[in-house]
Coordinates of C-alpha atoms in Angstrom, one line a residue:
X1221 CA 0.0 0.0 0.1
X1222 CA 2.8 2.4 0.9
X1223 CA 4.6 1.6 -2.6
X1224 CA 1.3 2.4 -4.3
X1225 CA 0.9 5.6 -2.6
X1226 CA 4.6 6.8 -3.3
X1227 CA 4.2 5.7 -7.0
X1228 CA 1.0 7.7 -7.2
X1229 CA 2.8 10.8 -5.7
X1230 CA 5.7 10.4 -8.1
X1231 CA 3.3 10.2 -11.1
X1232 CA 1.5 13.3 -9.9
X1233 CA 4.6 15.2 -9.3
X1234 CA 6.2 14.4 -12.7
X1235 CA 3.0 15.3 -14.4
X1236 CA 2.8 18.7 -12.6
X1237 CA 6.5 19.4 -13.6
X1238 CA 5.8 18.6 -17.2
X1239 CA 2.8 21.0 -17.3
X1240 CA 5.1 23.8 -16.1
X1241 CA 8.1 23.0 -18.5
X1242 CA 8.9 25.8 -20.9
X1243 CA 9.9 25.3 -24.4
X1244 CA 12.3 27.6 -26.2
X1245 CA 10.4 29.0 -29.1
X1246 CA 13.1 31.3 -30.5
X1247 CA 16.0 33.6 -29.7
X1248 CA 17.5 36.8 -31.1
X1249 CA 20.2 39.3 -30.5
X1250 CA 18.9 42.9 -30.0
X1251 CA 21.5 45.3 -31.4
X1252 CA 21.5 49.2 -31.2
X1253 CA 22.9 51.7 -33.7
X1254 CA 24.7 51.6 -36.8
X1255 CA 27.6 50.1 -34.9
X1256 CA 25.5 47.1 -34.0
X1257 CA 26.3 47.1 -30.3
X1258 CA 24.9 44.0 -28.7
X1259 CA 22.4 45.0 -26.1
X1260 CA 20.7 41.8 -25.0
X1261 CA 20.0 38.3 -26.1
X1262 CA 16.2 37.8 -25.9
X1263 CA 14.6 34.4 -25.8
X1264 CA 11.0 33.5 -25.9
X1265 CA 9.8 30.5 -24.0
X1266 CA 6.3 29.1 -23.8
X1267 CA 4.6 26.5 -21.8
X1268 CA 1.1 25.0 -21.2
X1269 CA 0.3 27.6 -18.5
X1270 CA 2.6 30.6 -19.0
X1271 CA 5.1 32.3 -21.3
X1272 CA 8.2 34.2 -20.6
X1273 CA 10.8 36.6 -22.2
X1274 CA 14.3 36.3 -21.0
X1275 CA 16.6 39.3 -21.8
X1276 CA 20.2 38.5 -21.1
X1277 CA 22.1 41.7 -21.2
X1278 CA 25.4 42.0 -23.1
X1279 CA 26.1 45.6 -21.9
X1280 CA 25.2 48.1 -19.3
X1281 CA 21.8 49.8 -19.8
X1282 CA 20.7 52.7 -17.7
X1283 CA 16.9 52.6 -16.7
X1284 CA 16.2 55.8 -18.8
X1285 CA 17.3 54.1 -22.0
X1286 CA 15.1 51.0 -21.2
X1287 CA 12.2 53.3 -20.6
X1288 CA 12.9 54.9 -24.1
X1289 CA 12.7 51.4 -25.5
X1290 CA 9.4 50.6 -23.8
X1291 CA 8.0 54.0 -25.1
X1292 CA 8.9 53.2 -28.6
X1293 CA 7.7 49.7 -28.3
X1294 CA 4.2 50.6 -26.8
X1295 CA 3.7 53.8 -28.8
X1296 CA 1.3 52.0 -31.4
X1297 CA -0.8 50.7 -28.4
X1298 CA -0.9 54.1 -26.5
X1299 CA -1.8 55.9 -29.8
X1300 CA -4.9 53.7 -30.2
X1301 CA -5.6 53.4 -26.5
X1302 CA -4.4 56.6 -24.7
X1303 CA -6.5 55.4 -21.6
X1304 CA -3.7 52.8 -21.1
X1305 CA -1.2 55.4 -20.1
X1306 CA -1.7 54.2 -16.5
X1307 CA -0.9 50.5 -17.4
X1308 CA 2.2 51.8 -19.3
X1309 CA 3.3 53.7 -16.1
X1310 CA 3.1 50.4 -14.1
X1311 CA 5.3 48.7 -16.7
X1312 CA 8.0 51.4 -16.7
X1313 CA 7.9 51.6 -12.9
X1314 CA 9.4 48.0 -13.0
X1315 CA 12.4 49.2 -15.1
X1316 CA 15.7 49.2 -13.5
X1317 CA 19.4 49.7 -14.3
X1318 CA 20.8 46.5 -15.9
X1319 CA 24.5 45.6 -16.2
X1320 CA 26.2 43.2 -18.5
X1321 CA 25.3 39.6 -17.4
X1322 CA 22.1 40.6 -15.8
X1323 CA 19.0 38.5 -16.8
X1324 CA 15.7 40.4 -16.9
X1325 CA 12.6 38.1 -17.1
X1326 CA 9.0 39.1 -18.1
X1327 CA 6.6 36.2 -17.2
X1328 CA 3.1 36.1 -18.2
X1329 CA 0.5 33.7 -16.8
X1330 CA -3.0 34.5 -18.0
X1331 CA -3.5 38.1 -16.5
X1332 CA -0.7 37.9 -14.1
X1333 CA 2.6 39.5 -15.1
X1334 CA 5.8 39.1 -13.1
X1335 CA 9.1 41.0 -13.7
X1336 CA 12.5 39.6 -12.4
X1337 CA 16.0 40.9 -12.4
X1338 CA 18.4 38.0 -11.7
X1339 CA 15.7 35.9 -10.2
X1340 CA 14.6 38.6 -7.8
X1341 CA 11.0 39.7 -8.2
X1342 CA 10.8 43.3 -9.1
X1343 CA 7.1 43.8 -9.6
X1344 CA 3.8 41.6 -10.1
X1345 CA 0.3 42.5 -11.0
X1346 CA -2.8 40.9 -12.0
X1347 CA -4.2 42.9 -14.9
X1348 CA -5.5 41.8 -18.3
X1349 CA -4.5 45.0 -20.1
X1350 CA -0.9 44.9 -18.8
X1351 CA -0.5 41.2 -19.6
X1352 CA -1.7 42.1 -23.2
X1353 CA 1.0 44.9 -23.4
X1354 CA 4.1 43.4 -22.0
X1355 CA 5.3 41.4 -24.9
X1356 CA 4.1 44.0 -27.6
X1357 CA 7.5 45.6 -28.2
X1358 CA 8.9 42.2 -29.4
X1359 CA 5.9 40.0 -30.4
X1360 CA 3.1 42.6 -31.1
X1361 CA 1.4 43.5 -34.4
X1362 CA 3.9 46.3 -34.7
X1363 CA 7.2 45.1 -33.2
X1364 CA 10.1 47.4 -32.9
X1365 CA 12.1 45.0 -35.0
X1366 CA 10.4 42.6 -37.3
X1367 CA 13.6 40.4 -37.7
X1368 CA 13.6 39.8 -33.8
X1369 CA 9.9 39.0 -33.8
X1370 CA 10.4 36.5 -36.7
X1371 CA 13.4 34.9 -34.9
X1372 CA 11.5 34.6 -31.6
X1373 CA 8.5 33.0 -33.1
X1374 CA 10.9 30.7 -35.1
X1375 CA 9.8 27.4 -33.5
X1376 CA 6.1 28.4 -33.1

């Protein structure tokens, strides 16, 4: 009886782990300027229950420059929906200075959005609109870079 119980627990545990496994869909290098300065390696992961973008920084990036990137990436959304400005403000409130080697992760599980720097939670919110916005700069209908979007969705 004890062995059956342990076997059942192992099956349930391994099934729950498989449901949480993320699959790498695609990856791309984000570069800046005509000099092609490597900014970050971005990878898109998707699982049964959630999806993530991992930004592995290749150089130091000050918060103000990341905010400029978000502004450019979300400009099409905000032009159509100026009422989402407050949602945009929440996103940029989660922006921090990043250094070479830092890993910034944007995790989305239904309407829940979590942002991490080097595995440390920076911010988390349950909001459908924010969840619909956070991947827009890379995977949206008007991405900042169409080639990055193509590479991120490569295996999809």
